[in-house]
Coordinates of C-alpha atoms and ligand atoms in Angstrom, one line a residue:
M1 CA -7.5 21.1 -1.6
F2 CA -7.2 19.3 -4.9
L3 CA -10.3 17.3 -5.6
H4 CA -9.5 13.7 -6.7
G5 CA -11.7 11.3 -8.6
T6 CA -15.4 11.9 -8.0
S7 CA -14.9 14.4 -5.2
R8 CA -16.7 17.7 -5.7
I9 CA -18.2 20.5 -3.8
N10 CA -22.0 20.3 -4.0
D11 CA -24.6 23.1 -3.9
A12 CA -24.8 23.0 -0.1
G13 CA -21.1 23.8 0.0
H14 CA -20.3 20.3 1.3
L15 CA -17.7 17.9 0.0
E16 CA -19.3 15.1 -1.9
I17 CA -17.5 11.9 -2.8
G18 CA -19.0 9.1 -4.9
G19 CA -22.2 11.1 -4.9
C20 CA -22.4 11.0 -1.1
D21 CA -22.5 14.2 1.0
V22 CA -19.9 13.8 3.7
T23 CA -22.1 15.5 6.3
E24 CA -24.5 12.7 5.8
L25 CA -21.7 10.1 6.0
K26 CA -20.7 11.7 9.3
A27 CA -24.3 11.4 10.5
E28 CA -24.5 7.8 9.6
Y29 CA -21.1 6.5 10.5
G30 CA -19.4 9.0 12.7
T31 CA -15.8 10.2 12.5
P32 CA -13.0 9.7 12.0
L33 CA -14.1 7.9 8.9
Y34 CA -12.1 6.5 5.9
I35 CA -14.0 7.1 2.7
L36 CA -13.0 5.2 -0.4
D37 CA -14.0 6.4 -3.9
E38 CA -14.7 3.0 -5.5
Q39 CA -15.0 4.4 -9.0
L40 CA -11.5 5.9 -8.8
V41 CA -10.0 2.6 -7.5
R42 CA -11.6 0.8 -10.4
R43 CA -10.4 3.4 -12.9
R44 CA -6.8 3.0 -11.6
C45 CA -7.0 -0.8 -11.9
R46 CA -8.2 -0.4 -15.5
E47 CA -5.5 2.1 -16.4
Y48 CA -2.9 -0.5 -15.5
M49 CA -4.6 -3.4 -17.2
E50 CA -5.3 -1.3 -20.4
A51 CA -1.7 0.1 -20.5
F52 CA -0.2 -3.4 -20.3
T53 CA -2.6 -4.8 -22.8
A54 CA -1.5 -2.1 -25.2
S55 CA 2.1 -2.9 -24.6
G56 CA 1.7 -6.3 -26.2
L57 CA 3.7 -8.0 -23.4
G58 CA 2.5 -10.9 -21.3
F59 CA 1.8 -9.4 -17.8
Q60 CA 0.2 -9.5 -14.4
V61 CA -0.7 -6.5 -12.3
A62 CA -0.6 -7.5 -8.7
Y63 CA -2.2 -5.1 -6.3
A64 CA 0.2 -4.6 -3.3
S65 CA -2.3 -5.3 -0.6
K66 CA 0.0 -3.8 2.1
A67 CA -1.3 -0.4 0.9
F68 CA -4.9 -1.3 2.1
S69 CA -5.8 -4.9 2.8
I70 CA -9.4 -5.5 3.7
M71 CA -11.8 -8.1 2.2
A72 CA -13.9 -5.7 0.2
M73 CA -10.8 -4.2 -1.4
V74 CA -9.5 -7.7 -2.2
R75 CA -12.9 -8.5 -3.9
L76 CA -12.7 -5.3 -5.9
V77 CA -9.3 -5.9 -7.3
D78 CA -10.3 -9.5 -8.1
E79 CA -13.3 -8.2 -10.0
E80 CA -10.9 -6.0 -12.0
G81 CA -8.7 -9.0 -12.9
L82 CA -5.6 -8.0 -11.0
S83 CA -3.4 -10.4 -9.1
L84 CA -2.5 -9.8 -5.4
D85 CA 0.8 -9.3 -3.5
V86 CA 0.7 -10.3 0.2
V87 CA 3.4 -10.1 2.7
S88 CA 2.1 -11.9 5.8
D89 CA -0.2 -14.6 6.9
G90 CA -2.7 -11.9 7.8
E91 CA -2.8 -10.5 4.3
L92 CA -2.9 -14.0 2.9
Y93 CA -5.8 -14.9 5.2
T94 CA -7.7 -11.8 4.3
A95 CA -7.3 -12.6 0.6
L96 CA -8.3 -16.3 1.0
Q97 CA -11.3 -15.4 3.1
A98 CA -12.4 -12.9 0.5
G99 CA -12.3 -15.7 -2.1
F100 CA -9.3 -14.4 -4.1
P101 CA -8.0 -17.1 -6.4
A102 CA -4.9 -18.5 -4.8
G103 CA -3.2 -19.0 -8.1
R104 CA -3.0 -15.2 -8.6
I105 CA -1.5 -14.5 -5.1
H106 CA 2.2 -13.7 -4.8
F107 CA 3.8 -14.0 -1.4
H108 CA 6.5 -11.4 -0.4
G109 CA 8.6 -10.7 2.7
N110 CA 12.1 -10.9 4.0
N111 CA 11.3 -13.2 6.9
K112 CA 8.5 -15.5 6.1
T113 CA 8.0 -18.0 8.9
P114 CA 7.7 -21.7 8.4
D115 CA 4.0 -21.5 9.4
E116 CA 3.4 -18.8 6.7
I117 CA 5.1 -20.9 4.1
E118 CA 3.0 -23.9 5.0
M119 CA -0.2 -21.9 4.9
A120 CA 0.7 -20.5 1.5
I121 CA 1.7 -23.9 0.0
D122 CA -1.5 -25.5 1.3
A123 CA -3.5 -22.7 -0.2
G124 CA -1.8 -23.3 -3.6
I125 CA -0.6 -19.7 -4.1
G126 CA 0.8 -18.6 -7.5
C127 CA 4.4 -17.9 -6.4
F128 CA 6.8 -17.0 -3.6
V129 CA 9.1 -14.1 -4.0
V130 CA 12.1 -15.4 -2.2
D131 CA 14.2 -12.9 -0.4
N132 CA 17.3 -14.8 0.9
L133 CA 19.1 -18.2 1.0
V134 CA 17.7 -19.1 4.4
E135 CA 14.2 -18.8 3.0
L136 CA 15.1 -20.7 -0.1
G137 CA 16.3 -23.6 2.0
L138 CA 13.2 -23.5 4.2
L139 CA 10.9 -23.3 1.2
Q140 CA 12.6 -26.3 -0.5
A141 CA 12.4 -28.4 2.7
I142 CA 8.7 -27.6 3.4
A143 CA 7.7 -28.1 -0.3
A144 CA 9.6 -31.4 -0.3
R145 CA 7.9 -32.6 2.8
K146 CA 4.5 -31.7 1.2
E147 CA 5.6 -33.3 -2.1
A148 CA 4.7 -29.9 -3.7
T149 CA 6.4 -27.9 -6.4
V150 CA 6.2 -24.2 -5.9
N151 CA 6.9 -21.3 -8.2
V152 CA 9.6 -18.9 -7.2
L153 CA 10.8 -15.5 -8.1
L154 CA 14.1 -14.3 -6.6
R155 CA 14.1 -10.8 -5.2
V156 CA 17.2 -9.0 -6.5
T157 CA 18.5 -5.5 -5.6
P158 CA 19.6 -3.9 -8.8
G159 CA 21.7 -1.1 -7.1
V160 CA 19.3 1.7 -8.1
E161 CA 18.9 4.6 -5.8
A162 CA 15.3 5.7 -6.1
H163 CA 14.6 9.4 -5.6
T164 CA 12.3 9.1 -2.6
H165 CA 12.3 9.0 1.2
E166 CA 15.1 6.8 2.6
Y167 CA 12.6 4.6 4.5
T168 CA 10.7 3.8 1.3
S169 CA 13.8 3.3 -0.9
T170 CA 14.6 -0.4 -1.4
G171 CA 16.6 -0.9 -4.6
Q172 CA 20.1 0.0 -3.2
T173 CA 22.8 -2.4 -2.1
D174 CA 22.5 -1.6 1.6
S175 CA 18.9 -2.8 2.0
K176 CA 17.4 -5.6 4.1
F177 CA 15.7 -6.9 1.0
G178 CA 16.9 -9.3 -1.7
F179 CA 20.0 -10.6 -3.4
D180 CA 22.4 -8.0 -4.6
I181 CA 23.2 -8.2 -8.3
G182 CA 26.3 -6.1 -8.0
N183 CA 28.2 -8.3 -5.4
G184 CA 27.3 -11.7 -7.1
A185 CA 24.8 -12.8 -4.5
A186 CA 21.9 -12.8 -7.0
Y187 CA 23.9 -15.0 -9.4
E188 CA 24.7 -17.5 -6.7
A189 CA 21.0 -17.5 -5.6
V190 CA 19.9 -18.4 -9.2
K191 CA 22.4 -21.3 -9.1
V192 CA 21.0 -22.6 -5.9
A193 CA 17.4 -22.1 -6.7
A194 CA 17.6 -23.7 -10.2
G195 CA 19.0 -26.8 -8.5
Q196 CA 16.1 -27.3 -6.0
P197 CA 13.9 -30.2 -7.0
N198 CA 10.7 -28.8 -5.4
L199 CA 11.1 -25.2 -6.6
K200 CA 10.3 -23.9 -10.1
L201 CA 12.3 -20.8 -10.7
L202 CA 10.1 -18.5 -12.8
G203 CA 12.3 -15.4 -12.7
V204 CA 13.3 -12.4 -10.7
H205 CA 11.8 -9.5 -8.8
S206 CA 13.0 -6.0 -8.3
H207 CA 11.4 -3.2 -6.4
I208 CA 13.3 0.1 -6.1
G209 CA 11.1 2.1 -3.7
S210 CA 7.9 3.9 -3.3
Q211 CA 6.3 7.3 -4.3
I212 CA 8.6 7.7 -7.3
F213 CA 7.8 10.3 -10.0
E214 CA 10.4 9.6 -12.6
T215 CA 10.8 6.7 -15.0
D216 CA 14.6 6.7 -15.1
G217 CA 14.9 4.6 -12.0
F218 CA 12.6 1.9 -13.3
Q219 CA 14.3 2.0 -16.7
L220 CA 17.7 1.6 -15.1
A221 CA 16.4 -1.3 -13.0
V222 CA 15.2 -3.0 -16.2
E223 CA 18.6 -2.5 -17.8
R224 CA 20.4 -4.0 -14.7
V225 CA 18.0 -6.9 -14.5
A226 CA 18.3 -7.5 -18.2
G227 CA 22.1 -7.5 -17.9
F228 CA 21.8 -10.0 -15.1
A229 CA 19.4 -12.1 -17.1
R230 CA 21.9 -12.2 -19.9
S231 CA 24.7 -13.3 -17.6
V232 CA 22.5 -16.0 -16.0
K233 CA 21.5 -17.3 -19.4
E234 CA 25.1 -17.4 -20.7
G235 CA 26.7 -18.7 -17.5
L236 CA 24.0 -21.0 -16.1
N237 CA 21.7 -21.6 -19.1
V238 CA 18.7 -20.4 -16.9
E239 CA 16.0 -18.3 -18.5
F240 CA 13.6 -16.0 -16.7
Q241 CA 10.0 -16.3 -17.9
V242 CA 8.9 -13.6 -15.5
V243 CA 10.4 -10.3 -14.6
N244 CA 8.6 -8.5 -11.7
L245 CA 9.4 -4.8 -11.5
G246 CA 7.6 -4.2 -8.2
G247 CA 5.6 -1.0 -7.4
G248 CA 6.5 2.5 -6.4
F249 CA 4.6 4.6 -8.9
G250 CA 3.9 8.0 -7.3
I251 CA 0.7 9.9 -6.8
R252 CA -0.2 13.6 -6.1
Y253 CA -0.6 14.3 -2.4
V254 CA 0.1 18.0 -2.5
E255 CA 0.8 20.8 -5.0
G256 CA 4.3 20.3 -6.4
D257 CA 4.0 16.5 -6.6
T258 CA 4.4 15.6 -10.2
P259 CA 3.4 12.0 -10.8
L260 CA 3.1 10.6 -14.3
Q261 CA 0.0 9.0 -15.8
V262 CA -0.2 5.2 -15.2
S263 CA 0.2 4.7 -19.0
E264 CA 3.4 6.7 -18.9
Y265 CA 5.0 4.5 -16.2
V266 CA 3.8 1.4 -18.0
G267 CA 4.9 2.7 -21.4
A268 CA 8.4 3.5 -20.1
I269 CA 8.8 0.1 -18.4
S270 CA 7.5 -1.9 -21.4
D271 CA 9.7 0.0 -23.8
A272 CA 12.7 -0.6 -21.6
V273 CA 11.9 -4.3 -21.5
K274 CA 11.6 -4.5 -25.2
T275 CA 15.0 -2.6 -25.6
Y276 CA 17.1 -4.3 -23.0
F277 CA 15.7 -7.9 -23.2
A278 CA 15.9 -8.0 -27.0
G279 CA 17.9 -11.0 -28.2
I280 CA 18.4 -12.6 -24.7
Y281 CA 15.7 -15.2 -25.2
S282 CA 13.6 -16.3 -28.1
K283 CA 10.6 -14.6 -26.4
L284 CA 10.4 -11.6 -24.2
P285 CA 9.6 -12.4 -20.5
Q286 CA 6.3 -11.6 -18.9
I287 CA 6.3 -8.4 -17.0
W288 CA 4.6 -8.3 -13.6
V289 CA 4.2 -5.1 -11.5
E290 CA 2.9 -4.5 -7.9
P291 CA 1.3 -1.1 -7.6
G292 CA -0.2 -0.3 -4.2
R293 CA -0.3 3.5 -3.6
S294 CA -1.2 4.3 -7.2
I295 CA -4.2 2.0 -7.1
V296 CA -5.8 3.2 -3.9
G297 CA -4.0 6.2 -2.5
D298 CA -5.8 9.1 -4.1
A299 CA -9.2 7.3 -3.8
G300 CA -9.1 7.6 0.0
T301 CA -10.2 10.6 2.1
T302 CA -10.3 10.7 5.9
L303 CA -13.1 12.7 7.5
Y304 CA -12.6 14.1 11.0
T305 CA -14.5 16.3 13.4
V306 CA -12.8 19.4 14.6
G307 CA -12.5 19.6 18.4
T308 CA -10.4 22.1 20.3
Q309 CA -8.3 25.0 18.9
K310 CA -5.3 26.6 20.5
D311 CA -4.0 29.9 19.2
I312 CA -0.5 31.0 20.3
P313 CA -0.4 34.6 19.1
G314 CA 2.4 35.2 16.6
V315 CA 3.4 31.6 16.7
R316 CA 0.8 29.1 15.5
K317 CA -2.8 28.1 15.7
Y318 CA -3.5 24.4 16.4
V319 CA -6.7 22.9 15.3
A320 CA -7.3 19.4 16.8
V321 CA -9.3 16.6 15.2
D322 CA -10.7 13.4 16.6
G323 CA -8.0 11.2 15.0
G324 CA -4.4 11.6 14.2
M325 CA -1.2 9.4 14.0
T326 CA -3.3 6.4 15.0
D327 CA -5.2 6.5 11.7
N328 CA -2.5 8.2 9.7
P329 CA 1.1 7.7 10.9
R330 CA 2.7 8.8 7.7
P331 CA 3.4 12.5 8.7
A332 CA 5.1 11.3 11.8
L333 CA 7.0 8.5 10.0
Y334 CA 8.0 10.1 6.8
Q335 CA 7.1 13.8 7.3
S336 CA 4.5 13.2 4.6
K337 CA 2.4 16.2 3.4
Y338 CA -1.3 16.3 3.0
E339 CA -4.0 18.7 1.8
A340 CA -7.3 19.3 3.7
L341 CA -10.5 21.3 3.5
L342 CA -13.4 22.1 5.8
A343 CA -15.8 19.6 4.4
N344 CA -19.0 21.2 5.7
R345 CA -18.0 24.7 4.5
A346 CA -16.0 23.7 1.4
D347 CA -17.3 26.7 -0.5
E348 CA -15.8 29.3 1.9
A349 CA -12.5 31.0 1.2
A350 CA -9.5 30.3 3.4
T351 CA -8.8 33.0 5.9
E352 CA -6.0 31.7 8.1
T353 CA -3.1 29.3 8.2
V354 CA -3.4 26.6 10.9
S355 CA -1.8 23.3 11.8
I356 CA -3.9 20.1 12.2
A357 CA -3.1 18.2 15.4
G358 CA -4.2 14.7 16.3
K359 CA -5.5 13.7 19.7
C360 CA -2.7 11.4 20.8
C361 CA -0.5 12.2 23.8
E362 CA 2.4 12.8 21.6
S363 CA 3.9 16.1 20.3
G364 CA 4.7 14.6 17.0
D365 CA 1.0 13.7 16.5
M366 CA 0.5 16.3 13.8
L367 CA -1.4 15.6 10.5
I368 CA -0.6 18.8 8.7
W369 CA 1.8 21.7 9.5
D370 CA 0.4 24.8 7.9
V371 CA -2.8 24.5 5.9
E372 CA -5.0 27.4 4.7
L373 CA -8.6 27.1 6.0
P374 CA -11.6 29.2 6.8
E375 CA -11.7 29.7 10.6
A376 CA -12.5 26.2 12.0
N377 CA -14.9 25.8 14.9
S378 CA -15.6 22.8 17.1
G379 CA -18.0 20.5 15.2
D380 CA -16.8 21.4 11.7
L381 CA -15.7 18.6 9.5
L382 CA -12.2 18.3 8.2
A383 CA -11.4 16.2 5.1
V384 CA -7.8 15.1 4.5
A385 CA -7.3 13.9 0.9
C386 CA -5.2 11.0 -0.5
T387 CA -5.3 8.7 2.5
G388 CA -6.3 5.5 0.8
A389 CA -2.8 3.9 0.9
Y390 CA -0.8 3.1 4.0
N391 CA -3.3 4.7 6.4
Y392 CA -5.9 2.1 7.5
S393 CA -3.2 -0.5 6.8
M394 CA -0.7 1.2 9.1
A395 CA -3.2 2.3 11.7
S396 CA -2.7 1.5 15.4
N397 CA -4.5 1.5 18.7
Y398 CA -1.9 3.8 20.4
N399 CA -3.5 5.5 23.4
R400 CA -6.1 2.7 23.0
I401 CA -7.8 4.8 20.4
R402 CA -10.3 2.7 18.4
R403 CA -9.6 2.3 14.7
P404 CA -12.1 4.1 12.4
A405 CA -14.7 2.6 10.2
V406 CA -14.2 2.4 6.4
V407 CA -16.9 3.1 3.8
F408 CA -16.9 2.6 0.0
V409 CA -18.9 5.2 -1.8
Q410 CA -20.2 5.1 -5.4
N411 CA -23.2 6.5 -7.3
G412 CA -24.7 8.1 -4.3
Q413 CA -24.5 4.9 -2.2
S414 CA -22.3 4.2 0.8
D415 CA -21.4 0.7 2.0
L416 CA -19.8 0.0 5.4
V417 CA -16.8 -2.2 4.6
V418 CA -15.0 -2.1 8.0
R419 CA -17.0 -1.3 11.1
R420 CA -15.6 1.1 13.7
E421 CA -13.8 -0.7 16.6
S422 CA -15.8 -0.8 19.8
H423 CA -14.5 -0.4 23.4
Q424 CA -14.9 -4.2 23.7
D425 CA -12.6 -4.7 20.7
I426 CA -10.0 -2.7 22.6
I427 CA -9.8 -5.2 25.4
V428 CA -10.8 -8.3 23.6
N429 CA -7.4 -9.9 23.8
D430 CA -6.6 -8.7 27.3
I431 CA -6.3 -11.4 30.0
V432 CA -6.1 -10.5 33.7
P433 CA -4.5 -13.4 35.6
A434 CA -6.7 -14.6 38.5
R435 CA -4.1 -13.7 41.1
I436 CA -4.4 -10.0 40.3
A437 CA -8.0 -9.9 39.3
K438 CA -10.3 -7.7 41.3
Q439 CA -12.0 -9.8 43.9
T440 CA -15.7 -9.2 44.5
V441 CA -16.3 -9.5 48.2
A442 CA -19.5 -11.2 49.1
K443 CA -21.5 -9.2 51.6
Ligands
LIG1 C1 8.0 -5.4 -2.7 C2 7.0 -4.3 -2.9 N1 6.1 -4.4 -3.9 C3 5.2 -3.4 -4.0 C4 5.2 -2.3 -3.1 C5 4.1 -1.3 -3.4 O1 4.6 -0.1 -3.5 P1 3.7 1.2 -3.9 O2 2.6 1.2 -2.9 O3 4.6 2.3 -3.8 O4 3.2 1.0 -5.3 C6 6.1 -2.2 -2.1 C7 6.1 -1.1 -1.2 O5 6.9 -0.2 -1.3 C8 7.0 -3.3 -1.9 O6 7.9 -3.2 -0.9
LIG2 N1 4.5 2.5 3.9 C1 5.1 3.4 3.0 C2 5.4 2.8 1.7 C3 5.5 1.4 1.5 C4 6.7 0.7 1.8 C5 6.6 -0.7 1.5 N2 7.8 -1.3 0.9 C6 4.4 4.7 2.9 O1 3.5 5.0 3.5 O2 4.8 5.5 2.1

């Protein structure tokens, strides 16, 4: 398994992350356990901030909190000076409760409810990324009622096909997100938005997809958005102060993944902005981005305990762990690939190829098909790397499995940032109507 960030194999042959031996983390917190390498998250945040500072452009880097939204993470990205992208009242609430400055929060989503819009206006968030005309009308009406003026970006689809999984590709015309540039919808939306008394149109937003390794899609998106900006300037005399280019920068999950350095993505984008926006306005627009996975993905490791094994001679050996699709639905959803090692015997050579099964009552509950490991026995620890993004945030209680705890590790110290769900948590929202409640018969 590739060792990310501060991960290393210590003298005892155990995986160590942030200076913490994972066998000790297991003893203290149990498994499954999400372990986050705090130093690596901070490093990624700084790579973005430094690369944009070097570009000379005005910018904001908004962490896409959908990747991993918990209060401690929100605190961390605030400390690093990033902004925050939220897509629901739950993510917004998390951010506000964590004390994130509302003015640096951007609100996304293709179906914001009136309640969510009210909550965000009341909180004084930095901007709404408006997805469609229905939302535009709703936002104007609510803002007018509150006598507020709200900042708005319009989400546009630039017609760029990102080279990624179809479920995580969003920049093409046939997408549920945004106003299409190609069919004129985006132009009409600018016309409408610019005429709303309670909306301040800051600019546009484009996000082409996720887990993208090349820069050409981003550069093409900048070219298309710049062409659009030019036509809007010429036809409507509207200028965009902000161009938000979304997230989507890829990371290395397994061998063969070829992500670029953060500085290479940022360099390509900022060069494209300087090229394609030259001469449209007197000043280049600010560039905002929204990385999620590339901030937190490779900083996460999930630690499991091995349970049962099933060997089907000549076919396959299954090794089951105490988690699965409930803590990591990505293999089942996207056929995503992961690497793993036996974390308590990490110095031993692999001797066999096995498949890692989860504990759900579901054949598709497989974490890894075919991974090379030493022979795993019940009680061994299995570490799966690169689970920081879209794991905890997409976790479920399927089969009424309790969601794992999360710890941050750094400099030999571990801090519990999400406690493990209890059995009581599992039933906390259940209500049994009196008419079917079990009656206790008095003797
Ligand atoms: C609008 C928007 N912004 C940002 C992101 C974050 O993407 P990623 O985690 O790939 O950086 C997404 C998710 O794909 C998104 O839909
Ligand atoms: N949830 C997806 C990516 C994010 C999509 C959000 N637009 C994944 O795990 O890869």
